[in-house]
């Protein structure tokens, strides 16, 4: 007997879709099951997205890939995923840190947690401010390099390609052809 083919489910959802779904399910009086049914996703998936998606205010930038975010009454350190800062170029590391401070301190941000580092204590992922991914912006400016140790992200790869073509930041004097841009990372 031939197998009946029906509509296929989406197997990969965008970060924006996940954040919107999580926000919808956090509206007072709205149940997770109702949102899951409306979006045609499993409630367990939506519950996981709710844990991964957080919003808060940045109170401190500790480095080019490390910051502190306040959620309600508690604060937590957070690391940006997919980027590395070159140890060989301290002025760029300082510019990257200054850029983060300028753009994030005191601002309301959305956080997408993808995992944990430092023994499971520090979440790692992406930070969005006003809908823009800060990691993508830093790579596009040539202040940091894309390193897919925890994350393979097309947006980050594309931002780095464009920064290389425009010879911005560290790409104005690129590393030698055989050098690994992630090896001298902070």
PDB file of C-alpha atoms in Angstrom:
ATOM      1  CA  UNK A   1       0.000   0.000   0.000  1.00  0.00           C
ATOM      2  CA  UNK A   2       1.359   3.400  -0.958  1.00  0.00           C
ATOM      3  CA  UNK A   3       2.094   5.801   1.814  1.00  0.00           C
ATOM      4  CA  UNK A   4      -0.182   8.848   1.859  1.00  0.00           C
ATOM      5  CA  UNK A   5       1.753  12.043   1.559  1.00  0.00           C
ATOM      6  CA  UNK A   6       0.475  15.053   3.432  1.00  0.00           C
ATOM      7  CA  UNK A   7       1.732  18.533   4.075  1.00  0.00           C
ATOM      8  CA  UNK A   8       5.274  18.535   5.398  1.00  0.00           C
ATOM      9  CA  UNK A   9       6.107  20.127   8.709  1.00  0.00           C
ATOM     10  CA  UNK A  10       8.834  22.731   8.939  1.00  0.00           C
ATOM     11  CA  UNK A  11      11.872  21.127  10.528  1.00  0.00           C
ATOM     12  CA  UNK A  12      13.895  24.285  11.088  1.00  0.00           C
ATOM     13  CA  UNK A  13      12.392  27.502  12.400  1.00  0.00           C
ATOM     14  CA  UNK A  14      14.069  30.911  12.298  1.00  0.00           C
ATOM     15  CA  UNK A  15      15.253  32.585  15.494  1.00  0.00           C
ATOM     16  CA  UNK A  16      12.750  35.391  14.873  1.00  0.00           C
ATOM     17  CA  UNK A  17       9.858  32.907  14.628  1.00  0.00           C
ATOM     18  CA  UNK A  18      10.923  31.212  17.870  1.00  0.00           C
ATOM     19  CA  UNK A  19      11.178  34.538  19.713  1.00  0.00           C
ATOM     20  CA  UNK A  20       7.753  35.667  18.491  1.00  0.00           C
ATOM     21  CA  UNK A  21       6.185  32.335  19.447  1.00  0.00           C
ATOM     22  CA  UNK A  22       7.763  32.526  22.911  1.00  0.00           C
ATOM     23  CA  UNK A  23       6.519  36.111  23.355  1.00  0.00           C
ATOM     24  CA  UNK A  24       2.982  35.139  22.317  1.00  0.00           C
ATOM     25  CA  UNK A  25       2.933  32.333  24.867  1.00  0.00           C
ATOM     26  CA  UNK A  26       4.030  34.704  27.651  1.00  0.00           C
ATOM     27  CA  UNK A  27       1.073  37.072  27.250  1.00  0.00           C
ATOM     28  CA  UNK A  28      -1.051  37.041  30.384  1.00  0.00           C
ATOM     29  CA  UNK A  29      -4.060  34.728  30.027  1.00  0.00           C
ATOM     30  CA  UNK A  30      -2.653  32.909  26.979  1.00  0.00           C
ATOM     31  CA  UNK A  31      -1.784  29.235  27.367  1.00  0.00           C
ATOM     32  CA  UNK A  32       1.164  27.473  25.744  1.00  0.00           C
ATOM     33  CA  UNK A  33      -1.170  24.846  24.269  1.00  0.00           C
ATOM     34  CA  UNK A  34      -3.293  27.497  22.519  1.00  0.00           C
ATOM     35  CA  UNK A  35      -0.249  29.160  20.927  1.00  0.00           C
ATOM     36  CA  UNK A  36       1.190  25.772  19.919  1.00  0.00           C
ATOM     37  CA  UNK A  37      -2.097  24.775  18.278  1.00  0.00           C
ATOM     38  CA  UNK A  38      -2.380  28.103  16.444  1.00  0.00           C
ATOM     39  CA  UNK A  39       1.187  27.825  15.100  1.00  0.00           C
ATOM     40  CA  UNK A  40       0.899  24.084  14.418  1.00  0.00           C
ATOM     41  CA  UNK A  41       3.879  23.166  16.578  1.00  0.00           C
ATOM     42  CA  UNK A  42       4.273  20.758  19.481  1.00  0.00           C
ATOM     43  CA  UNK A  43       3.791  22.356  22.932  1.00  0.00           C
ATOM     44  CA  UNK A  44       7.061  20.808  24.190  1.00  0.00           C
ATOM     45  CA  UNK A  45       8.922  22.599  21.390  1.00  0.00           C
ATOM     46  CA  UNK A  46       7.317  25.891  22.361  1.00  0.00           C
ATOM     47  CA  UNK A  47       8.189  25.311  26.027  1.00  0.00           C
ATOM     48  CA  UNK A  48      11.827  24.749  25.061  1.00  0.00           C
ATOM     49  CA  UNK A  49      11.821  27.953  22.998  1.00  0.00           C
ATOM     50  CA  UNK A  50      10.456  29.836  26.016  1.00  0.00           C
ATOM     51  CA  UNK A  51      13.463  28.696  28.057  1.00  0.00           C
ATOM     52  CA  UNK A  52      15.890  29.672  25.284  1.00  0.00           C
ATOM     53  CA  UNK A  53      14.386  33.107  24.587  1.00  0.00           C
ATOM     54  CA  UNK A  54      14.908  35.753  27.222  1.00  0.00           C
ATOM     55  CA  UNK A  55      14.649  39.494  27.415  1.00  0.00           C
ATOM     56  CA  UNK A  56      16.498  41.807  29.709  1.00  0.00           C
ATOM     57  CA  UNK A  57      18.623  44.904  30.101  1.00  0.00           C
ATOM     58  CA  UNK A  58      22.397  44.958  29.658  1.00  0.00           C
ATOM     59  CA  UNK A  59      24.149  46.383  32.730  1.00  0.00           C
ATOM     60  CA  UNK A  60      27.789  45.632  31.942  1.00  0.00           C
ATOM     61  CA  UNK A  61      30.055  44.708  29.036  1.00  0.00           C
ATOM     62  CA  UNK A  62      33.045  42.679  30.252  1.00  0.00           C
ATOM     63  CA  UNK A  63      34.717  42.136  26.894  1.00  0.00           C
ATOM     64  CA  UNK A  64      34.096  41.927  23.173  1.00  0.00           C
ATOM     65  CA  UNK A  65      32.049  38.730  23.608  1.00  0.00           C
ATOM     66  CA  UNK A  66      30.943  38.878  27.251  1.00  0.00           C
ATOM     67  CA  UNK A  67      28.226  40.901  28.977  1.00  0.00           C
ATOM     68  CA  UNK A  68      25.878  40.920  31.966  1.00  0.00           C
ATOM     69  CA  UNK A  69      22.103  40.973  31.502  1.00  0.00           C
ATOM     70  CA  UNK A  70      19.439  41.656  34.153  1.00  0.00           C
ATOM     71  CA  UNK A  71      16.252  39.561  33.966  1.00  0.00           C
ATOM     72  CA  UNK A  72      13.751  40.905  36.459  1.00  0.00           C
ATOM     73  CA  UNK A  73      15.516  40.787  39.849  1.00  0.00           C
ATOM     74  CA  UNK A  74      18.487  38.606  38.854  1.00  0.00           C
ATOM     75  CA  UNK A  75      21.493  39.206  36.639  1.00  0.00           C
ATOM     76  CA  UNK A  76      23.518  36.731  34.626  1.00  0.00           C
ATOM     77  CA  UNK A  77      26.718  36.726  32.597  1.00  0.00           C
ATOM     78  CA  UNK A  78      26.238  35.927  28.905  1.00  0.00           C
ATOM     79  CA  UNK A  79      28.636  35.158  26.034  1.00  0.00           C
ATOM     80  CA  UNK A  80      28.150  35.876  22.346  1.00  0.00           C
ATOM     81  CA  UNK A  81      28.352  32.730  20.231  1.00  0.00           C
ATOM     82  CA  UNK A  82      30.048  32.371  16.871  1.00  0.00           C
ATOM     83  CA  UNK A  83      32.561  35.199  17.267  1.00  0.00           C
ATOM     84  CA  UNK A  84      36.166  35.497  18.384  1.00  0.00           C
ATOM     85  CA  UNK A  85      38.391  38.498  19.037  1.00  0.00           C
ATOM     86  CA  UNK A  86      41.984  38.426  17.817  1.00  0.00           C
ATOM     87  CA  UNK A  87      44.600  38.566  20.600  1.00  0.00           C
ATOM     88  CA  UNK A  88      47.119  39.768  18.041  1.00  0.00           C
ATOM     89  CA  UNK A  89      45.210  43.027  17.513  1.00  0.00           C
ATOM     90  CA  UNK A  90      44.447  44.630  20.932  1.00  0.00           C
ATOM     91  CA  UNK A  91      43.186  47.903  19.383  1.00  0.00           C
ATOM     92  CA  UNK A  92      40.449  45.971  17.536  1.00  0.00           C
ATOM     93  CA  UNK A  93      39.498  44.105  20.717  1.00  0.00           C
ATOM     94  CA  UNK A  94      39.193  47.462  22.493  1.00  0.00           C
ATOM     95  CA  UNK A  95      37.097  48.894  19.636  1.00  0.00           C
ATOM     96  CA  UNK A  96      34.836  45.814  19.692  1.00  0.00           C
ATOM     97  CA  UNK A  97      34.346  46.143  23.460  1.00  0.00           C
ATOM     98  CA  UNK A  98      33.663  49.879  23.121  1.00  0.00           C
ATOM     99  CA  UNK A  99      31.141  49.200  20.344  1.00  0.00           C
ATOM    100  CA  UNK A 100      29.311  46.704  22.566  1.00  0.00           C
ATOM    101  CA  UNK A 101      29.248  49.153  25.484  1.00  0.00           C
ATOM    102  CA  UNK A 102      27.927  51.965  23.303  1.00  0.00           C
ATOM    103  CA  UNK A 103      25.218  49.846  21.682  1.00  0.00           C
ATOM    104  CA  UNK A 104      24.116  47.693  24.614  1.00  0.00           C
ATOM    105  CA  UNK A 105      24.644  49.136  28.110  1.00  0.00           C
ATOM    106  CA  UNK A 106      21.288  50.215  29.487  1.00  0.00           C
ATOM    107  CA  UNK A 107      19.411  48.867  26.450  1.00  0.00           C
ATOM    108  CA  UNK A 108      16.616  46.319  26.364  1.00  0.00           C
ATOM    109  CA  UNK A 109      17.791  43.204  24.475  1.00  0.00           C
ATOM    110  CA  UNK A 110      16.438  39.868  23.317  1.00  0.00           C
ATOM    111  CA  UNK A 111      18.634  36.863  23.960  1.00  0.00           C
ATOM    112  CA  UNK A 112      18.588  33.534  22.155  1.00  0.00           C
ATOM    113  CA  UNK A 113      20.399  30.907  24.231  1.00  0.00           C
ATOM    114  CA  UNK A 114      22.015  28.102  22.232  1.00  0.00           C
ATOM    115  CA  UNK A 115      23.998  26.378  24.944  1.00  0.00           C
ATOM    116  CA  UNK A 116      26.153  26.848  28.029  1.00  0.00           C
ATOM    117  CA  UNK A 117      29.901  27.214  28.671  1.00  0.00           C
ATOM    118  CA  UNK A 118      32.151  27.281  31.729  1.00  0.00           C
ATOM    119  CA  UNK A 119      30.705  24.153  33.293  1.00  0.00           C
ATOM    120  CA  UNK A 120      27.117  24.903  32.314  1.00  0.00           C
ATOM    121  CA  UNK A 121      27.015  28.173  34.241  1.00  0.00           C
ATOM    122  CA  UNK A 122      27.208  30.798  31.498  1.00  0.00           C
ATOM    123  CA  UNK A 123      24.685  30.828  28.647  1.00  0.00           C
ATOM    124  CA  UNK A 124      26.017  31.355  25.131  1.00  0.00           C
ATOM    125  CA  UNK A 125      24.014  32.564  22.142  1.00  0.00           C
ATOM    126  CA  UNK A 126      23.021  35.651  20.189  1.00  0.00           C
ATOM    127  CA  UNK A 127      21.878  39.095  21.322  1.00  0.00           C
ATOM    128  CA  UNK A 128      19.395  41.222  19.411  1.00  0.00           C
ATOM    129  CA  UNK A 129      18.881  44.912  20.053  1.00  0.00           C
ATOM    130  CA  UNK A 130      16.065  46.584  18.104  1.00  0.00           C
ATOM    131  CA  UNK A 131      15.865  43.416  15.985  1.00  0.00           C
ATOM    132  CA  UNK A 132      19.527  43.530  14.869  1.00  0.00           C
ATOM    133  CA  UNK A 133      21.983  40.763  15.784  1.00  0.00           C
ATOM    134  CA  UNK A 134      24.964  42.371  17.519  1.00  0.00           C
ATOM    135  CA  UNK A 135      27.349  39.551  16.527  1.00  0.00           C
ATOM    136  CA  UNK A 136      26.541  40.046  12.850  1.00  0.00           C
ATOM    137  CA  UNK A 137      27.187  43.793  13.182  1.00  0.00           C
ATOM    138  CA  UNK A 138      30.564  43.237  14.882  1.00  0.00           C
ATOM    139  CA  UNK A 139      31.647  40.782  12.181  1.00  0.00           C
ATOM    140  CA  UNK A 140      30.428  43.145   9.437  1.00  0.00           C
ATOM    141  CA  UNK A 141      32.596  45.918  10.922  1.00  0.00           C
ATOM    142  CA  UNK A 142      35.607  43.581  10.857  1.00  0.00           C
ATOM    143  CA  UNK A 143      36.109  43.860  14.635  1.00  0.00           C
ATOM    144  CA  UNK A 144      35.759  40.126  15.301  1.00  0.00           C
ATOM    145  CA  UNK A 145      35.912  36.938  13.252  1.00  0.00           C
ATOM    146  CA  UNK A 146      33.289  34.264  12.755  1.00  0.00           C
ATOM    147  CA  UNK A 147      34.275  30.990  14.446  1.00  0.00           C
ATOM    148  CA  UNK A 148      31.721  28.181  14.209  1.00  0.00           C
ATOM    149  CA  UNK A 149      32.814  26.270  17.322  1.00  0.00           C
ATOM    150  CA  UNK A 150      29.331  26.216  18.810  1.00  0.00           C
ATOM    151  CA  UNK A 151      27.282  27.690  16.006  1.00  0.00           C
ATOM    152  CA  UNK A 152      27.068  27.490  12.256  1.00  0.00           C
ATOM    153  CA  UNK A 153      25.184  30.583  11.198  1.00  0.00           C
ATOM    154  CA  UNK A 154      24.767  31.704   7.609  1.00  0.00           C
ATOM    155  CA  UNK A 155      24.200  35.355   8.613  1.00  0.00           C
ATOM    156  CA  UNK A 156      27.545  35.435  10.416  1.00  0.00           C
ATOM    157  CA  UNK A 157      29.353  33.794   7.495  1.00  0.00           C
ATOM    158  CA  UNK A 158      27.858  36.306   5.070  1.00  0.00           C
ATOM    159  CA  UNK A 159      28.759  39.273   7.297  1.00  0.00           C
ATOM    160  CA  UNK A 160      32.375  38.080   7.430  1.00  0.00           C
ATOM    161  CA  UNK A 161      32.514  37.574   3.662  1.00  0.00           C
ATOM    162  CA  UNK A 162      31.284  41.149   3.106  1.00  0.00           C
ATOM    163  CA  UNK A 163      33.758  42.555   5.664  1.00  0.00           C
ATOM    164  CA  UNK A 164      36.616  40.736   3.900  1.00  0.00           C
ATOM    165  CA  UNK A 165      35.553  42.063   0.499  1.00  0.00           C
ATOM    166  CA  UNK A 166      35.317  45.623   1.842  1.00  0.00           C
ATOM    167  CA  UNK A 167      38.623  45.174   3.756  1.00  0.00           C
ATOM    168  CA  UNK A 168      37.088  46.466   7.016  1.00  0.00           C
ATOM    169  CA  UNK A 169      38.718  46.214  10.435  1.00  0.00           C
ATOM    170  CA  UNK A 170      41.098  43.287  10.767  1.00  0.00           C
ATOM    171  CA  UNK A 171      40.541  42.435   7.090  1.00  0.00           C
ATOM    172  CA  UNK A 172      42.305  45.658   6.058  1.00  0.00           C
ATOM    173  CA  UNK A 173      45.506  43.736   6.876  1.00  0.00           C
ATOM    174  CA  UNK A 174      44.328  40.081   6.682  1.00  0.00           C
ATOM    175  CA  UNK A 175      46.121  37.151   8.356  1.00  0.00           C
ATOM    176  CA  UNK A 176      48.294  34.933   6.169  1.00  0.00           C
ATOM    177  CA  UNK A 177      46.446  32.546   3.852  1.00  0.00           C
ATOM    178  CA  UNK A 178      47.143  29.421   5.943  1.00  0.00           C
ATOM    179  CA  UNK A 179      46.422  31.008   9.339  1.00  0.00           C
ATOM    180  CA  UNK A 180      43.332  30.031  11.295  1.00  0.00           C
ATOM    181  CA  UNK A 181      41.560  33.261  12.348  1.00  0.00           C
ATOM    182  CA  UNK A 182      40.115  31.453  15.390  1.00  0.00           C
ATOM    183  CA  UNK A 183      43.473  30.244  16.777  1.00  0.00           C
ATOM    184  CA  UNK A 184      44.516  33.580  18.294  1.00  0.00           C
ATOM    185  CA  UNK A 185      41.161  34.207  19.887  1.00  0.00           C
ATOM    186  CA  UNK A 186      40.285  35.500  23.327  1.00  0.00           C
TER     187      UNK A 186
END
